[in-house]
Tab-separated table of C-alpha atoms and ligand atoms in Angstrom:
chain	number	residue	atom	x	y	z
A	1476	MET	CA	12.238	5.582	-8.730
A	1477	VAL	CA	8.971	5.056	-10.567
A	1478	ASP	CA	5.465	6.499	-10.540
A	1479	HIS	CA	3.918	4.268	-13.179
A	1480	GLY	CA	4.588	1.711	-15.902
A	1481	PRO	CA	4.573	2.061	-19.682
A	1482	ARG	CA	1.480	3.834	-21.042
A	1483	THR	CA	0.849	1.024	-23.517
A	1484	GLY	CA	-1.391	-1.971	-23.046
A	1485	ALA	CA	-4.156	-2.200	-20.479
A	1486	LYS	CA	-2.536	-3.086	-17.149
A	1487	VAL	CA	-2.833	-1.007	-13.987
A	1488	ALA	CA	-1.549	-1.738	-10.465
A	1489	LEU	CA	-3.796	-1.540	-7.437
A	1490	THR	CA	-1.550	-0.933	-4.432
A	1491	PHE	CA	-2.613	-0.955	-0.793
A	1492	ASP	CA	-0.485	0.540	1.979
A	1493	ALA	CA	-0.580	-1.051	5.426
A	1494	ASP	CA	0.551	1.716	7.765
A	1495	MET	CA	1.231	1.077	11.434
A	1496	THR	CA	2.697	3.456	13.997
A	1497	ASP	CA	3.172	3.211	17.746
A	1498	GLY	CA	0.257	5.617	18.111
A	1499	MET	CA	-1.972	3.297	16.077
A	1500	LEU	CA	-0.878	0.312	18.179
A	1501	ALA	CA	-1.763	2.297	21.315
A	1502	SER	CA	-5.219	3.027	19.885
A	1503	LEU	CA	-5.767	-0.700	19.290
A	1504	ARG	CA	-4.591	-1.612	22.788
A	1505	ALA	CA	-6.827	1.027	24.365
A	1506	GLY	CA	-9.805	-0.203	22.361
A	1507	ARG	CA	-10.274	3.175	20.670
A	1508	VAL	CA	-9.942	1.430	17.323
A	1509	LYS	CA	-11.192	-1.989	16.313
A	1510	SER	CA	-8.962	-2.802	13.383
A	1511	TYR	CA	-6.346	-1.442	11.029
A	1512	ALA	CA	-6.726	-4.459	8.729
A	1513	ASN	CA	-9.561	-4.134	6.225
A	1514	LEU	CA	-10.540	-7.738	5.580
A	1515	ARG	CA	-13.418	-6.692	3.308
A	1516	ILE	CA	-10.827	-5.510	0.803
A	1517	LEU	CA	-9.139	-8.918	0.876
A	1518	ASP	CA	-12.503	-10.696	0.631
A	1519	LEU	CA	-13.410	-8.708	-2.483
A	1520	LEU	CA	-10.036	-9.046	-4.211
A	1521	GLU	CA	-10.032	-12.781	-3.536
A	1522	ARG	CA	-13.622	-13.302	-4.630
A	1523	GLU	CA	-13.097	-11.370	-7.879
A	1524	GLN	CA	-9.598	-12.835	-8.359
A	1525	VAL	CA	-8.069	-9.374	-8.659
A	1526	PRO	CA	-4.271	-8.997	-8.440
A	1527	ALA	CA	-2.915	-6.383	-6.018
A	1528	THR	CA	0.296	-5.297	-4.337
A	1529	PHE	CA	0.549	-4.615	-0.593
A	1530	PHE	CA	3.073	-2.164	0.852
A	1531	LEU	CA	3.483	-3.477	4.386
A	1532	THR	CA	5.011	-1.840	7.430
A	1533	GLY	CA	6.890	-4.197	9.722
A	1534	LYS	CA	4.713	-3.247	12.686
A	1535	TRP	CA	1.518	-4.000	10.725
A	1536	VAL	CA	2.877	-7.428	9.796
A	1537	GLN	CA	3.760	-8.141	13.430
A	1538	ARG	CA	0.296	-7.033	14.569
A	1539	TYR	CA	-1.518	-8.975	11.830
A	1540	PRO	CA	0.504	-12.125	11.116
A	1541	ASP	CA	-2.573	-14.094	10.040
A	1542	VAL	CA	-3.640	-11.424	7.575
A	1543	THR	CA	-0.082	-11.219	6.256
A	1544	ARG	CA	-0.107	-15.002	5.783
A	1545	ARG	CA	-3.359	-14.659	3.860
A	1546	ILE	CA	-1.833	-12.002	1.582
A	1547	ALA	CA	1.351	-14.005	1.036
A	1548	GLY	CA	-0.679	-17.124	0.294
A	1549	ASN	CA	-2.494	-15.551	-2.647
A	1550	PRO	CA	-0.569	-16.030	-5.912
A	1551	ARG	CA	-2.144	-12.835	-7.293
A	1552	PHE	CA	-0.800	-10.661	-4.461
A	1553	GLU	CA	2.671	-9.151	-4.181
A	1554	LEU	CA	4.346	-8.018	-0.965
A	1555	ALA	CA	6.360	-4.803	-0.773
A	1556	ASN	CA	7.988	-2.628	1.896
A	1557	HIS	CA	6.521	0.508	3.521
A	1558	THR	CA	9.080	0.929	6.380
A	1559	TYR	CA	9.029	-0.602	9.838
A	1560	GLY	CA	6.930	1.906	11.790
A	1561	HIS	CA	5.782	4.493	9.227
A	1562	ALA	CA	8.112	7.247	10.454
A	1563	ALA	CA	9.014	10.127	8.160
A	1564	PHE	CA	12.154	9.762	6.041
A	1565	THR	CA	12.389	13.543	5.484
A	1566	ALA	CA	11.578	16.750	7.371
A	1567	ASP	CA	8.043	18.128	7.178
A	1568	CYS	CA	6.255	14.920	6.222
A	1569	TYR	CA	2.745	15.495	7.498
A	1570	ASP	CA	2.911	15.069	11.279
A	1571	LEU	CA	5.003	11.925	11.225
A	1572	PRO	CA	7.974	11.756	13.610
A	1573	ARG	CA	11.230	11.739	11.693
A	1574	LEU	CA	13.895	9.023	11.591
A	1575	PRO	CA	17.554	10.155	11.528
A	1576	VAL	CA	19.159	9.682	8.094
A	1577	ASP	CA	21.637	7.119	9.436
A	1578	GLU	CA	18.746	4.879	10.526
A	1579	LEU	CA	16.834	4.833	7.237
A	1580	ALA	CA	18.590	1.897	5.564
A	1581	GLY	CA	18.404	-0.188	8.745
A	1582	ASP	CA	14.693	0.493	9.084
A	1583	VAL	CA	13.961	-0.694	5.556
A	1584	ALA	CA	16.278	-3.715	5.837
A	1585	LYS	CA	14.588	-4.741	9.106
A	1586	THR	CA	11.194	-4.508	7.412
A	1587	PHE	CA	12.295	-6.869	4.629
A	1588	GLU	CA	13.440	-9.291	7.347
A	1589	VAL	CA	10.001	-9.154	8.959
A	1590	ILE	CA	8.163	-9.701	5.665
A	1591	ALA	CA	10.467	-12.291	4.064
A	1592	PRO	CA	9.517	-15.335	6.203
A	1593	TYR	CA	5.937	-15.136	4.918
A	1594	GLY	CA	7.100	-16.066	1.429
A	1595	GLY	CA	4.705	-15.633	-1.458
A	1596	ARG	CA	5.483	-13.037	-4.095
A	1597	GLN	CA	8.182	-10.997	-2.371
A	1598	THR	CA	9.517	-7.898	-4.130
A	1599	ARG	CA	12.139	-5.180	-3.620
A	1600	TYR	CA	9.548	-2.448	-4.056
A	1601	PHE	CA	9.539	0.281	-1.432
A	1602	ARG	CA	7.207	3.207	-0.750
A	1603	PHE	CA	8.068	6.118	1.539
A	1604	PRO	CA	5.563	7.064	4.272
A	1605	GLY	CA	3.517	9.975	2.956
A	1606	LEU	CA	5.551	9.583	-0.284
A	1607	CYS	CA	8.022	11.979	1.384
A	1608	HIS	CA	11.544	11.636	0.051
A	1609	ASP	CA	14.573	13.739	-0.789
A	1610	ALA	CA	18.070	13.136	-2.167
A	1611	ALA	CA	19.462	12.167	1.245
A	1612	ALA	CA	16.755	9.556	1.790
A	1613	LEU	CA	17.250	8.098	-1.685
A	1614	ASP	CA	21.044	7.977	-1.180
A	1615	ALA	CA	20.578	6.203	2.131
A	1616	LEU	CA	18.516	3.447	0.509
A	1617	ALA	CA	20.728	2.985	-2.567
A	1618	PRO	CA	22.719	0.069	-1.069
A	1619	LEU	CA	19.499	-1.915	-0.511
A	1620	GLY	CA	18.685	-2.237	-4.204
A	1621	VAL	CA	15.081	-1.221	-3.771
A	1622	THR	CA	12.853	0.286	-6.417
A	1623	VAL	CA	11.047	3.272	-4.946
A	1624	VAL	CA	7.431	3.292	-6.080
A	1625	ASP	CA	5.224	6.317	-5.586
A	1626	GLY	CA	2.192	6.146	-7.844
A	1627	ASP	CA	0.416	8.388	-10.310
A	1628	VAL	CA	-3.132	7.974	-8.999
A	1629	VAL	CA	-3.791	9.001	-5.388
A	1630	SER	CA	-7.167	7.787	-4.197
A	1631	GLY	CA	-7.172	10.102	-1.185
A	1632	ASP	CA	-8.638	7.370	0.986
A	1633	PRO	CA	-6.982	8.208	4.334
A	1634	PHE	CA	-9.637	9.594	6.699
A	1635	ALA	CA	-12.215	9.685	3.894
A	1636	THR	CA	-15.823	10.076	5.029
A	1637	ALA	CA	-17.508	9.150	1.728
A	1638	TRP	CA	-16.681	6.607	-0.961
A	1639	LYS	CA	-17.739	8.484	-4.095
A	1640	PRO	CA	-14.828	10.986	-4.090
A	1641	LEU	CA	-12.386	8.061	-3.997
A	1642	VAL	CA	-14.004	6.432	-7.008
A	1643	ARG	CA	-13.896	9.720	-8.901
A	1644	ALA	CA	-10.284	10.446	-7.886
A	1645	VAL	CA	-9.178	7.060	-9.233
A	1646	LEU	CA	-11.297	6.820	-12.377
A	1647	ASP	CA	-10.648	10.437	-13.441
A	1648	HIS	CA	-6.876	9.870	-13.464
A	1649	VAL	CA	-6.233	6.198	-14.149
A	1650	ARG	CA	-4.549	5.291	-17.454
A	1651	PRO	CA	-2.642	2.302	-18.818
A	1652	GLY	CA	0.409	1.731	-16.605
A	1653	SER	CA	-1.064	3.601	-13.644
A	1654	VAL	CA	-0.131	2.786	-10.067
A	1655	VAL	CA	-3.125	3.478	-7.818
A	1656	ILE	CA	-2.451	4.236	-4.153
A	1657	MET	CA	-4.984	3.039	-1.591
A	1658	HIS	CA	-4.865	1.835	2.023
A	1659	VAL	CA	-5.849	-1.409	3.708
A	1660	THR	CA	-5.932	0.209	7.151
A	1661	GLU	CA	-9.683	0.129	7.832
A	1662	ALA	CA	-10.046	2.581	10.750
A	1663	ASN	CA	-7.828	5.155	8.989
A	1664	ALA	CA	-9.305	4.499	5.538
A	1665	ALA	CA	-12.848	3.421	6.240
A	1666	MET	CA	-14.350	4.024	2.784
A	1667	THR	CA	-11.877	2.080	0.660
A	1668	ASP	CA	-13.777	-1.205	0.686
A	1669	GLU	CA	-16.982	0.592	-0.303
A	1670	ALA	CA	-15.251	2.394	-3.150
A	1671	LEU	CA	-13.400	-0.648	-4.452
A	1672	PRO	CA	-16.263	-2.450	-6.264
A	1673	HIS	CA	-17.062	0.782	-8.114
A	1674	ILE	CA	-13.391	1.303	-8.951
A	1675	LEU	CA	-13.137	-2.241	-10.319
A	1676	ALA	CA	-16.285	-1.747	-12.404
A	1677	GLY	CA	-14.949	1.561	-13.760
A	1678	LEU	CA	-11.642	-0.041	-14.720
A	1679	ARG	CA	-13.522	-2.768	-16.603
A	1680	GLU	CA	-15.561	-0.134	-18.476
A	1681	ARG	CA	-12.319	1.573	-19.509
A	1682	GLY	CA	-10.757	-1.696	-20.665
A	1683	LEU	CA	-8.129	-1.544	-17.910
A	1684	VAL	CA	-6.982	-4.712	-16.167
A	1685	PRO	CA	-5.497	-4.861	-12.642
A	1686	ALA	CA	-2.145	-6.660	-12.531
A	1687	PRO	CA	0.623	-7.181	-9.974
A	1688	LEU	CA	2.954	-4.180	-9.759
A	1689	SER	CA	5.885	-6.150	-11.201
A	1690	GLU	CA	3.874	-6.818	-14.361
A	1691	VAL	CA	2.694	-3.213	-14.667
A	1692	LEU	CA	6.203	-1.780	-14.305
A	1693	THR	CA	7.899	-4.159	-16.736
A	1694	THR	CA	5.367	-4.653	-19.516
B	766	ZN	ZN1	1.652	4.995	4.420
């Protein structure tokens, strides 16, 4: 389990979670929500040639195969696992419905199977929904050989209504080796693309360089 990489050097990891639940799928189908895929984030990262790591849920991948293909096709982007349907892996994890302990490993394995065919820079990194985990959840995943990645810089972008607090939350806490947690879910994280250019500029000012998670954790 890791929160961040070595505090030497200049590399930091920008990570984007792609949550998707049955409730979110229902909102899309009913037209209450336009999109849970923030393409402006991808546009910016691609244009500025910024490396990033995407923690994908299986249901998000199945809803957005073209966007997943776009992520997998970028040699600067890594793909990681954020469960199949963003259910809780412990009790009392926000308001997320909970998966039984004996279904946890299967859920994560199924998600790897959904992501794997897209190729690109596949990893064995895994992030728990809501970062909620306990000993039983970690034991359940041990056979899968995943590295559990939380993060040491929480942007607070879910349901944000202004971009400046996100920029401040990231730039006040980011250090060499940091793993920054953001979301690529548009309707549920509507300010992230507005905050991102300011975050990138602030990292440059601090001499910090975004890198794929695998490089941040190992160097
Ligand atoms: Zn999540």
